[in-house]
Amino acid sequence: MNSIILRVGTRYLCGLLVLFSLYMLIRGHNEPGGGFIGGLIGSTGFVLFALACGTADARAALKVMPQNIAMAGLGIALLAGIAAAVFGDALFTGQWLFINETPEDKGIPLSTVLVFDIGVYLVVFGSILSIVFAMEEEI
Amino acid sequence: MIDLAAAILVFLGAAMTVAAGVGVIRLPDVFTRMHAATKVGTLGSGLVMAGAALHFAEPGIIVRCVLIVFFLLLTAPIGAHMIGRASLRLGINPWTPRQKQDSKPDS
Amino acid sequence: MDTVLTLGFALVFIGVGLALVRLAIGPTLPDRVVALDQMTVSIVAFCGLAAIRSQDAAFLDVALVLALVGFLATVALARFAERVVIRREAREDEEEQTE
Amino acid sequence: MTWTLATPLVLPFLTAVLAFLARYGAAGRWFSVAGNAVLLGASILLMVRVLDQGVIAAQMGGWSAPFGITLVADYLSAVMVVITAITALAVSVYALTDIDERKEHLGYHALFNILIGGVVGAFLTGDLFNLYVWFEVMLISSFGLLILGGNKDQIDGGIKYVTLNLISTILFLSGIGLLYGMTGTLNMADIARTLDTVENQGLVTVVAMMFMVAFGVKAAVFPLFFWLPAAYHTPAFSVSAVFAGLLTKVGVYALIRMFTLVFDGDIGFTHQILLWVAGLTMVTGVLGAAAQNDIRKILSFHIVSQIGYMIMGLALLTPLAVAGAVFYLVHHIIVKANLFLIAGVAERTAGSTDLNRIGGLYKSAPLLACLFFIPAFSLAGFPPLSGFWAKYVLVAAAIENQGWIIAAVALLVGLLTIFSMTKIWAEAFWKPHPEGVDPTLNQLTPQARRHLLIPIAALAAMTLVIGFSPEPFVTFAKDAAAQLLDPTAYITTVLGGET
Amino acid sequence: MNDDTATATNPTGNGLVGLIPVGIALLLFGWFLSLAPAIAEGQSLRLVWDWVPSLNISLSFLVDGLSLTFALLISGIGALVLLYSNTYLAGHPQFTRFALFLTSFMLAMLGLVLADNLIGLFVFWELTTITSYLLIGFGHDTTKGRRSALQALFVTGAGALALLAGFILLGFSMGSFELSVILAQADTLKAHEMYLPILILILAGTFTKSAQFPFHFWLPNAMAAPTPVSAFLHSATMVKAGVYLMARLHPGMSGTDVWFWTLTIAGAFTAVFASILALRQTDLKQALAYTTLMALGTLTLFLGQTSGYAMTAFATFLVVHSLYKASLFLVVGCIDHATGTREADVLGGLGRVMPVTAFAAGLAALSMAGFPPFLGFIGKELKYAGILAIGSEPFIFAAALLTANALMFAVAGIVALRPFWQRTGIALPRKPHEAPWPMLAGPVILAVLGALFGVYPDLLQTSLVDPTVKSLLGSMEDAKELQLWAGVNMPLILSIATVALGAALYLGHKRLRPALGRLVDASPQFDNGWDTFLAGLKGFAAWQTRIIQPGILRRYIFATFATVLVAIGGTMIARQAMPALPDLSDVTFQNVALVVLISAGALLTAITSSRIAAMAALGVVGIGVAMIFIVFSAPDVAITQLLVETLVVVLVAVALLRLPVLDQNGRDRRPVDAILAGAIGLSVTLVLLAVLETPLDLRLTEYFEVTSWPEAFGRNIVNVILVDFRALDTFGEVAVVVIAALSAYALLRTTHPRKDP
Amino acid sequence: MNTLVANIFFAVAWMILFNTFTWLSVLSGLAVGYFVLMLIQPLAGVKSTYFKRVWYWIKLLVLFNYELIVSSIEVLWDIFTPTHRSNPAIVNMPLDVKTDAGILLVTNLISLTPGTLSIDVSADRKTLKLHVMFADDPEAVCRSLKEGMERWVIDAVEDRE
Amino acid sequence: MEALLAITIGVLVATSVYLMLARNVLRFIFGLVLISNAANLIIFVSGRLTSGAPPLIAEGAEGPVGDVANALPQALVLTAIVIGFGLFAFALVLMFRAYSTLGTLYSDDMRIAEPRTEDTK
Ligand code: NA
Ligand code: NA
């Protein structure tokens, strides 16, 4: 796609979309967002990349095969669920660690739930890209 | 006072949306319709967002509204450019008042 | 404000409805894409109205996402239109025809 | 306790991830074998626990029922998980030779193991929406497995398979929505408890019928089975085997579960319909098989026919009948998967599965003939093989219930089953090969022979074991039926004593 | 034409593989023999092994007179036949299988006759069916061999299924599957409302197995099996399984009108019919096969009765027939083996070359023809005595029996005399030679036994006949004495008439054949009927499959949706689940606008012939649905919906580049589809309206609202549900997404696309 | 770019000093940082364009919004009046702007200004194809765009002294 | 409003069934998208509708204030949308591949897996 305008726009938008997707991912537990939405937005960034600059460039920018990203995401989500076993809890029981916890404020939360959401993000991201890239390469 | 300003902005924005719609219907060819859709529409949404920003008047929300408008301003012209380019390549010539132009239907 | 909101919703719907009419009647592919694009942008306004009415900024997040990715569909469709031409030039015997 | 239930569900996914990430080496396929071996161990552990304690349940995420998702295993679930693991292990060994590297690189092992994960999930979940999710997991991985290879017939069959199954999926999803709208809950035990209080019981029946149709498509009953004969003969043999053995049975399982636990309020209507469905499924399936001339197509239609038997057990809804359905499920999975695996060896040695183009296997490959004979005649219901007991219990249940017509149909269909099993036997095994070649097993490398024949022999041995010593299996099936027909224990266990 | 030609004449046969089965058979025979004295004294032996107690199925075995008689015949003849086949099939590449099948068959047959549990008996019954299928199909290289095997399996298999139903019904009706328990309550059984169905079902099984008219046609075809198999299965043992079962059930079920008439008529008709057909045959084996049918008919005929004469006749003829018929089959095998043919018109003058064979044949044939002092004579006398004891119309049945016996006399001559004495002058395919001793042992021993028992009938009477009659009638007193000379009585006169008629038939059989042929051709052709049946079955199956499974996706989808409609709409009407008229008072302009937008988009998608319009209209629906999510407070869902909608459009836009326009042939209007679609839509609306009438219990949601922040540390309840409360769902869902991607990727990468034009 | 980073750094420092993290503190921090940087400009050797460019950006935004609103009315007029007053044409405009960001900015801004729409940039980046709604005098339109929008963009984003 | 939406869902179902019954499998795909929307709406409506109150807990609060929308159906619909997208993507790729492999989008002409009976005879 030899549109200069689109290519240049993509250069900014792609990064913006990925950044925005991470933002949606992190805040998802408290505000609209989360792994699905984040992953969908993140993938649109690279979809745009692929539409504007071709899949070869998009794949090169991504470095890892999208299928592997997706499958690794599944693995991460699974591990987040299995992690509960270490604490003697049932599968997918959230494990929380609050950094800087004070009586008024819980501080910065780190949790297997967030890890799970990251896994979801990667799955959605990788899956959509593997479909779109493969499809793109067919035409 | 702020509420009134917000209401006016919102109303104008919504009206712009209708105007864009009317433009898309009434204007004679795809290029002119694009003018209406991309710009009048964007302006409309922008005004609504401005109204919302005024209405909430919280920094977080204002930033969000600004971002929305910014994103719209960033993406809408790119989309319009793509449509326009495609129209030209499809062989659609701009409508001119002098000669009546046949629009080719799509596939 | 409530009156304005009610009116605003009505106006946005009218705008979307008009776009829908253009989308239905075409006649060219880019016409329909323009209509869809106009709808997308209208929904951003719609989200703003919803946010004001519900006093909840959560709907602005919808608008935010839409503002950022909505044009992707337009780009894809426009590119489709363009490619149809390129492919037609490349292969005259291909059955791709504009109707 | 919670991990006894969760482990069989988690393992296939772990296996899938590892096998996928290692798909470019030999490790991938061995991950699959090892993972399924461990799965078998875990499922046996689960079975032991269930035999010990009756119904067991675990609340995922630590959220008590009905708020979180509950995993629950009664006898039926446990045995289905064990059989799933057995089939999975057998097929993963068989796949060592059957699946080429190209398919492995495209993720065969991941697709396969996630399919197994979906199947296990469907058997273990006590939550209706979660059941939907596992159905989707199975469905979409089966799509992938079905078309892996991309031959024309795969694509064509795939379209029919995909379209019809999607319709069923949507129907299932809508049904869940409606059921939620009536009961406000998704936990199956909770739904069962709440549904009795719904005022509009006619509406409950309507929704029950929606589920019947949705699961009916999955289970491939009349008149919803079209996708099965259209597609099951097209993929790789490993895939056919696991489809034939497991997939439709998940539909049957879901029907049994829903129509014993949840939809037991209008038996006179729903189960009468099921009985009609059962009879018509048996007959149309077996006649379809009689019209075919390809081993896999014959076997595919027979799946349909035999689903009818299982539905018949559910429809009659007596302890003996439901026990028959459970027994039939177990027997059928082992036998049917094995027959498809054997068809694969037949194709490798004799060159085709088209009966007009092969032959001579009895003479040149007596071992294969013997291994075919056992499941084939078991399927045809000859004693003392497993299929006889399955059919016996069902027919006995029908007769006990004075269901003369359905008993007669079941017996007659048994006869026609003999007809098509012997057709395969006569054409592929007895008849000389039309091209005069001797299709021996020696054409395969020793390694291939090991990979292909060990699972077949193991499954055949199981058929024999069930056949010769059916008592523990029948007792088990009866106990399972008792649990199904009186779900009190199920409901109290799931809801943690709160009723 | 025989398909089982021996490939070698090495008398040592196949070594150990061939001899072990003989040893097994002999051991069993010896054991049964050792039981005989005790049984003869009226004892019985019962062994029980609980097999499937939860289904009341045991492997219980009962050795009484009846079963012991059969067991001795089976194991004794079995030993001889196994010895015989070891030579007959010496060096055959599939001999091991053959020996295995034959031994298995023998064991199954023993199990059948000894079983005291209905289901146990059935298991062995079916085992004989399978093994006989494999044995008949020994000549599997030919279409005929395969056809015969299937025919036998199918006919007996069909009967077996009826039998199974009968057994189950019997077991449930009597409260036990143990035969001894059931038969002890004969009066209850006969008075039971299920007596008739039970009887019909069981007789269906026995008649097919024992090849009674009209199920007889499979037996002559089963002669495709190697001759020892025919000798063993199709004359001495398996075909008698049906007879055995009728005998076994005789104490419990006989004595009713149905029993009497059914068995008597079927038996008599089969006997006459079969013997006429037998005379017509030129293939020795075929001729014997039809005489076997005649014997089975006769045995059935007797079992219809309840008199002591009839029972004695049954027991005696059972043994007689087994001895001479097995012997004769083996003789035919020897002839075949030696000359390469079994054609009666070709064979002749073999007596000098094959003296021992001729000797055995002669003895057996004389017994078969019913000459004194052979056992056959006694058997025949008893038969006439038995028939005359029939309660009604004895003379009709006596006449039938006379005809059958006379024909049998003639056939005995044709089979056993002519090949040895009368030369035909036609060259034989092979230079004949005497058979080796292992092949002669069987026919000679069996034939000699026939003579021996004739001379010493007491031996048979005390050891087998009396105990058998006791099993049938409950006491030995009713048994009639076996004697060569009972004075001049009606049976003797009938015997003389038999010989005279038989001799006449023998002398005139060549002239009779064409007439018989015409007669037979004019009667229904059951063997052709089989072909017609099979073709009909296949045709019907193909027809129904074409209708149900036409391979056209649209019909499948239509049928599926039609089922959906019937299931939803039909049930709504049948179960009166209709909703009340909905309350639309709270509807606002905004709501209506949304609904109109979505509906318009949907309709546009459905009717447009422009794929781009369709795609854009889909986008409209997606946007409209997203607006619903916005209006009704679901921002997460709305965002997801919009994102997915965008990706849908992107994917379709990519895919469409390679796809053709929607309708090359203009729009297709489909009113029927539209009606179906509309009806389904209406049903869904109605169901949904009805559901919305029921109050919604919100306790799950309330729990989530209360715990979301305090326990799950999240303020977006939807997200907390997704990643915590119902994380397992989400996990499954992401697995779906991964797999969808892998599948789509695989689909795009494995296939070899159509070459560009 | 370094100056921008420095400015942000000052803003953050400002906020840490006040230990407040409101939007007001961000804005004030940025403003204070800007002035501080401008004051210490000779010391740090900061390029002077940064300070100018901030003003160009502000000018760009203001002028653009003015253009947007004013010419919107023109289009709206055409939409709602029964006859189409417009005289559209495709116009080729030579491009002076060089950088990617500049091209994007110019084309986007031109597009957002009602009455003109960027259709395409030629492969050599020298020509911009425009659709102009009121193209009674294409030359005049080009000229006004070049002197207006393009000039402002060049000033704002490109280092050209 | 629930009732009105029920009618809309009926329209969606009807149009999608009509589309799915078409000869061209591409229409099936369109129908699939529509009917997925319908199913999602069924779940959504079954959880009843609440306007203008998303299920979010304000900062500082322990739970949502006032009546907020039913969160559970939203989570289910979100799940269903993503699953639906996966299914749609696969189905689309399948039809795409079908055209390049079988050379047609007309299901009546797709007779490879189940050839006409006269072809097999
Ligand atoms: Na209930
Ligand atoms: Na219940």
mmCIF file of N, CA, C and O in Angstrom, chain B residues 16 19 22-23 26-28 31-32 34-35 39 43 59-60 63 73-74 77-78 81 84-85 88 94-98, chain F residues 23 68 72 76 78-82 84 86-88 90 108 111-120 129 131 133:
data_model
loop_
_atom_site.group_PDB
_atom_site.id
_atom_site.type_symbol
_atom_site.label_atom_id
_atom_site.label_comp_id
_atom_site.label_asym_id
_atom_site.label_seq_id
_atom_site.Cartn_x
_atom_site.Cartn_y
_atom_site.Cartn_z
ATOM 1 N N MET B 16 -24.395 19.379 14.202
ATOM 2 C CA MET B 16 -23.364 19.143 13.182
ATOM 3 C C MET B 16 -23.457 17.709 12.666
ATOM 4 O O MET B 16 -23.262 17.435 11.487
ATOM 5 N N ALA B 19 -26.081 17.631 10.309
ATOM 6 C CA ALA B 19 -25.642 18.325 9.098
ATOM 7 C C ALA B 19 -24.765 17.417 8.256
ATOM 8 O O ALA B 19 -24.912 17.334 7.031
ATOM 9 N N VAL B 22 -26.970 14.976 6.558
ATOM 10 C CA VAL B 22 -27.652 15.601 5.418
ATOM 11 C C VAL B 22 -26.670 15.766 4.267
ATOM 12 O O VAL B 22 -27.001 15.490 3.108
ATOM 13 N N GLY B 23 -25.466 16.153 4.607
ATOM 14 C CA GLY B 23 -24.456 16.322 3.576
ATOM 15 C C GLY B 23 -24.196 15.016 2.840
ATOM 16 O O GLY B 23 -24.131 14.975 1.611
ATOM 17 N N ARG B 26 -27.189 14.593 0.631
ATOM 18 C CA ARG B 26 -27.542 15.594 -0.368
ATOM 19 C C ARG B 26 -26.424 15.928 -1.346
ATOM 20 O O ARG B 26 -26.691 16.255 -2.495
ATOM 21 N N LEU B 27 -25.214 15.893 -0.896
ATOM 22 C CA LEU B 27 -24.130 16.354 -1.758
ATOM 23 C C LEU B 27 -23.986 15.446 -2.970
ATOM 24 O O LEU B 27 -24.312 14.261 -2.913
ATOM 25 N N PRO B 28 -23.494 16.004 -4.068
ATOM 26 C CA PRO B 28 -23.653 15.312 -5.354
ATOM 27 C C PRO B 28 -22.703 14.134 -5.596
ATOM 28 O O PRO B 28 -23.052 13.235 -6.346
ATOM 29 N N PHE B 31 -16.832 12.706 -3.306
ATOM 30 C CA PHE B 31 -15.815 13.612 -2.745
ATOM 31 C C PHE B 31 -16.464 14.669 -1.863
ATOM 32 O O PHE B 31 -16.022 14.936 -0.746
ATOM 33 N N THR B 32 -17.530 15.252 -2.399
ATOM 34 C CA THR B 32 -18.189 16.285 -1.609
ATOM 35 C C THR B 32 -18.825 15.694 -0.360
ATOM 36 O O THR B 32 -18.824 16.298 0.710
ATOM 37 N N MET B 34 -17.653 13.272 1.275
ATOM 38 C CA MET B 34 -16.559 13.062 2.207
ATOM 39 C C MET B 34 -16.284 14.320 3.008
ATOM 40 O O MET B 34 -15.987 14.263 4.198
ATOM 41 N N HIS B 35 -16.375 15.441 2.331
ATOM 42 C CA HIS B 35 -16.175 16.695 3.058
ATOM 43 C C HIS B 35 -17.124 16.756 4.234
ATOM 44 O O HIS B 35 -16.726 17.083 5.355
ATOM 45 N N LYS B 39 -15.455 15.961 7.988
ATOM 46 C CA LYS B 39 -15.133 17.186 8.701
ATOM 47 C C LYS B 39 -16.268 17.709 9.526
ATOM 48 O O LYS B 39 -16.112 17.954 10.725
ATOM 49 N N LEU B 43 -16.210 17.675 13.452
ATOM 50 C CA LEU B 43 -16.475 18.910 14.186
ATOM 51 C C LEU B 43 -17.601 18.698 15.183
ATOM 52 O O LEU B 43 -17.524 19.110 16.343
ATOM 53 N N PRO B 59 -10.168 17.210 35.610
ATOM 54 C CA PRO B 59 -8.975 17.136 34.754
ATOM 55 C C PRO B 59 -8.895 15.820 33.978
ATOM 56 O O PRO B 59 -8.630 15.819 32.774
ATOM 57 N N GLY B 60 -9.134 14.707 34.670
ATOM 58 C CA GLY B 60 -9.038 13.395 34.006
ATOM 59 C C GLY B 60 -9.971 13.323 32.812
ATOM 60 O O GLY B 60 -9.604 12.878 31.731
ATOM 61 N N VAL B 63 -8.916 15.654 29.925
ATOM 62 C CA VAL B 63 -7.840 15.063 29.129
ATOM 63 C C VAL B 63 -8.396 14.007 28.193
ATOM 64 O O VAL B 63 -8.031 13.922 27.020
ATOM 65 N N LEU B 73 -9.065 13.876 15.077
ATOM 66 C CA LEU B 73 -8.393 14.750 14.117
ATOM 67 C C LEU B 73 -7.230 14.032 13.445
ATOM 68 O O LEU B 73 -6.886 14.305 12.303
ATOM 69 N N LEU B 74 -6.643 13.116 14.178
ATOM 70 C CA LEU B 74 -5.518 12.378 13.606
ATOM 71 C C LEU B 74 -5.986 11.331 12.605
ATOM 72 O O LEU B 74 -5.386 11.150 11.541
ATOM 73 N N PRO B 77 -8.858 12.310 8.867
ATOM 74 C CA PRO B 77 -8.328 12.707 7.560
ATOM 75 C C PRO B 77 -7.611 11.564 6.847
ATOM 76 O O PRO B 77 -7.658 11.469 5.619
ATOM 77 N N ILE B 78 -6.986 10.690 7.632
ATOM 78 C CA ILE B 78 -6.306 9.565 6.974
ATOM 79 C C ILE B 78 -7.346 8.682 6.292
ATOM 80 O O ILE B 78 -7.180 8.262 5.142
ATOM 81 N N HIS B 81 -8.604 10.431 3.246
ATOM 82 C CA HIS B 81 -7.596 10.335 2.182
ATOM 83 C C HIS B 81 -7.665 8.982 1.498
ATOM 84 O O HIS B 81 -7.613 8.886 0.256
ATOM 85 N N GLY B 84 -10.772 8.854 -0.686
ATOM 86 C CA GLY B 84 -10.622 9.707 -1.851
ATOM 87 C C GLY B 84 -9.703 9.093 -2.888
ATOM 88 O O GLY B 84 -10.002 9.047 -4.088
ATOM 89 N N ARG B 85 -8.600 8.577 -2.411
ATOM 90 C CA ARG B 85 -7.638 7.941 -3.291
ATOM 91 C C ARG B 85 -8.278 6.761 -4.017
ATOM 92 O O ARG B 85 -8.138 6.605 -5.247
ATOM 93 N N LEU B 88 -10.666 7.904 -6.707
ATOM 94 C CA LEU B 88 -9.970 8.318 -7.925
ATOM 95 C C LEU B 88 -9.520 7.106 -8.719
ATOM 96 O O LEU B 88 -9.683 7.033 -9.932
ATOM 97 N N PRO B 94 -14.677 13.761 -10.107
ATOM 98 C CA PRO B 94 -15.444 14.677 -9.262
ATOM 99 C C PRO B 94 -16.625 15.252 -10.026
ATOM 100 O O PRO B 94 -16.538 15.509 -11.230
ATOM 101 N N TRP B 95 -17.678 15.418 -9.274
ATOM 102 C CA TRP B 95 -18.852 16.046 -9.850
ATOM 103 C C TRP B 95 -18.526 17.510 -10.125
ATOM 104 O O TRP B 95 -17.838 18.168 -9.345
ATOM 105 N N THR B 96 -18.976 17.959 -11.251
ATOM 106 C CA THR B 96 -18.831 19.387 -11.505
ATOM 107 C C THR B 96 -20.182 19.920 -11.949
ATOM 108 O O THR B 96 -20.980 19.187 -12.523
ATOM 109 N N PRO B 97 -20.448 21.162 -11.689
ATOM 110 C CA PRO B 97 -21.764 21.686 -12.050
ATOM 111 C C PRO B 97 -21.989 21.691 -13.552
ATOM 112 O O PRO B 97 -23.127 21.648 -14.013
ATOM 113 N N ARG B 98 -20.925 21.743 -14.315
ATOM 114 C CA ARG B 98 -21.073 21.868 -15.770
ATOM 115 C C ARG B 98 -21.532 20.557 -16.400
ATOM 116 O O ARG B 98 -22.424 20.498 -17.199
ATOM 117 N N TRP F 23 -3.857 17.938 37.576
ATOM 118 C CA TRP F 23 -3.634 18.421 36.213
ATOM 119 C C TRP F 23 -3.151 19.873 36.225
ATOM 120 O O TRP F 23 -2.361 20.267 35.377
ATOM 121 N N LEU F 68 -11.183 25.962 10.494
ATOM 122 C CA LEU F 68 -12.140 24.859 10.579
ATOM 123 C C LEU F 68 -13.559 25.394 10.717
ATOM 124 O O LEU F 68 -14.465 25.004 9.975
ATOM 125 N N SER F 72 -16.311 25.648 7.662
ATOM 126 C CA SER F 72 -17.404 24.706 7.879
ATOM 127 C C SER F 72 -18.728 25.325 7.481
ATOM 128 O O SER F 72 -19.597 24.683 6.922
ATOM 129 N N LEU F 76 -21.569 23.862 5.194
ATOM 130 C CA LEU F 76 -22.918 23.696 5.725
ATOM 131 C C LEU F 76 -23.921 24.421 4.850
ATOM 132 O O LEU F 76 -25.005 23.915 4.573
ATOM 133 N N ASP F 78 -23.719 24.949 1.750
ATOM 134 C CA ASP F 78 -23.915 24.172 0.520
ATOM 135 C C ASP F 78 -24.782 22.942 0.777
ATOM 136 O O ASP F 78 -25.541 22.503 -0.071
ATOM 137 N N ILE F 79 -24.612 22.391 1.991
ATOM 138 C CA ILE F 79 -25.409 21.206 2.317
ATOM 139 C C ILE F 79 -26.891 21.562 2.370
ATOM 140 O O ILE F 79 -27.734 20.851 1.847
ATOM 141 N N PHE F 80 -27.189 22.672 3.022
ATOM 142 C CA PHE F 80 -28.582 22.952 3.322
ATOM 143 C C PHE F 80 -29.302 23.787 2.275
ATOM 144 O O PHE F 80 -30.514 23.879 2.301
ATOM 145 N N THR F 81 -28.562 24.422 1.404
ATOM 146 C CA THR F 81 -29.250 25.160 0.351
ATOM 147 C C THR F 81 -29.636 24.195 -0.755
ATOM 148 O O THR F 81 -28.931 23.208 -1.007
ATOM 149 N N PRO F 82 -30.770 24.464 -1.386
ATOM 150 C CA PRO F 82 -31.268 23.520 -2.389
ATOM 151 C C PRO F 82 -30.319 23.339 -3.581
ATOM 152 O O PRO F 82 -30.241 22.249 -4.133
ATOM 153 N N HIS F 84 -26.491 23.356 -5.381
ATOM 154 C CA HIS F 84 -25.092 23.212 -5.003
ATOM 155 C C HIS F 84 -24.305 24.377 -5.559
ATOM 156 O O HIS F 84 -24.143 24.513 -6.754
ATOM 157 N N SER F 86 -21.309 24.837 -4.912
ATOM 158 C CA SER F 86 -19.906 24.461 -5.040
ATOM 159 C C SER F 86 -19.513 24.194 -6.491
ATOM 160 O O SER F 86 -20.343 23.933 -7.340
ATOM 161 N N ASN F 87 -18.222 24.284 -6.686
ATOM 162 C CA ASN F 87 -17.657 24.025 -8.014
ATOM 163 C C ASN F 87 -16.410 23.182 -7.813
ATOM 164 O O ASN F 87 -15.300 23.684 -7.870
ATOM 165 N N PRO F 88 -16.619 21.892 -7.500
ATOM 166 C CA PRO F 88 -15.480 21.099 -7.044
ATOM 167 C C PRO F 88 -14.514 20.775 -8.174
ATOM 168 O O PRO F 88 -14.875 20.744 -9.344
ATOM 169 N N ILE F 90 -10.394 18.608 -8.744
ATOM 170 C CA ILE F 90 -9.162 18.035 -8.212
ATOM 171 C C ILE F 90 -8.027 18.987 -8.548
ATOM 172 O O ILE F 90 -7.885 19.382 -9.700
ATOM 173 N N ASN F 108 -3.341 16.308 6.872
ATOM 174 C CA ASN F 108 -4.452 16.186 7.810
ATOM 175 C C ASN F 108 -5.134 17.526 8.034
ATOM 176 O O ASN F 108 -6.361 17.603 8.055
ATOM 177 N N SER F 111 -7.122 18.477 5.117
ATOM 178 C CA SER F 111 -8.343 17.678 5.042
ATOM 179 C C SER F 111 -9.378 18.169 6.035
ATOM 180 O O SER F 111 -10.568 18.198 5.740
ATOM 181 N N LEU F 112 -8.906 18.502 7.229
ATOM 182 C CA LEU F 112 -9.861 18.892 8.260
ATOM 183 C C LEU F 112 -10.458 20.257 8.015
ATOM 184 O O LEU F 112 -11.484 20.605 8.578
ATOM 185 N N THR F 113 -9.814 21.019 7.187
ATOM 186 C CA THR F 113 -10.388 22.298 6.839
ATOM 187 C C THR F 113 -11.454 22.065 5.798
ATOM 188 O O THR F 113 -11.162 21.597 4.706
ATOM 189 N N PRO F 114 -12.680 22.343 6.129
ATOM 190 C CA PRO F 114 -13.737 22.063 5.152
ATOM 191 C C PRO F 114 -13.498 22.807 3.845
ATOM 192 O O PRO F 114 -12.975 23.914 3.847
ATOM 193 N N GLY F 115 -13.899 22.142 2.792
ATOM 194 C CA GLY F 115 -13.702 22.749 1.488
ATOM 195 C C GLY F 115 -12.505 22.176 0.781
ATOM 196 O O GLY F 115 -12.454 22.172 -0.444
ATOM 197 N N THR F 116 -11.542 21.674 1.522
ATOM 198 C CA THR F 116 -10.395 21.029 0.884
ATOM 199 C C THR F 116 -10.204 19.649 1.504
ATOM 200 O O THR F 116 -10.478 19.434 2.681
ATOM 201 N N LEU F 117 -9.714 18.767 0.662
ATOM 202 C CA LEU F 117 -9.523 17.397 1.135
ATOM 203 C C LEU F 117 -8.274 16.828 0.478
ATOM 204 O O LEU F 117 -8.159 16.845 -0.748
ATOM 205 N N SER F 118 -7.335 16.366 1.294
ATOM 206 C CA SER F 118 -6.140 15.740 0.713
ATOM 207 C C SER F 118 -6.523 14.384 0.171
ATOM 208 O O SER F 118 -7.091 13.552 0.871
ATOM 209 N N ILE F 119 -6.225 14.179 -1.097
ATOM 210 C CA ILE F 119 -6.534 12.879 -1.691
ATOM 211 C C ILE F 119 -5.289 12.010 -1.677
ATOM 212 O O ILE F 119 -5.339 10.846 -1.279
ATOM 213 N N ASP F 120 -4.166 12.562 -2.119
ATOM 214 C CA ASP F 120 -2.991 11.699 -2.220
ATOM 215 C C ASP F 120 -1.733 12.549 -2.315
ATOM 216 O O ASP F 120 -1.772 13.693 -2.766
ATOM 217 N N LYS F 129 -2.333 15.974 -4.054
ATOM 218 C CA LYS F 129 -3.565 16.042 -4.836
ATOM 219 C C LYS F 129 -4.696 16.390 -3.876
ATOM 220 O O LYS F 129 -4.859 15.759 -2.842
ATOM 221 N N HIS F 131 -8.875 17.646 -3.256
ATOM 222 C CA HIS F 131 -10.210 17.876 -3.785
ATOM 223 C C HIS F 131 -10.695 19.175 -3.162
ATOM 224 O O HIS F 131 -10.741 19.309 -1.937
ATOM 225 N N MET F 133 -13.660 22.017 -2.895
ATOM 226 C CA MET F 133 -15.082 22.164 -3.154
ATOM 227 C C MET F 133 -15.436 23.451 -3.883
ATOM 228 O O MET F 133 -16.331 23.490 -4.693
#
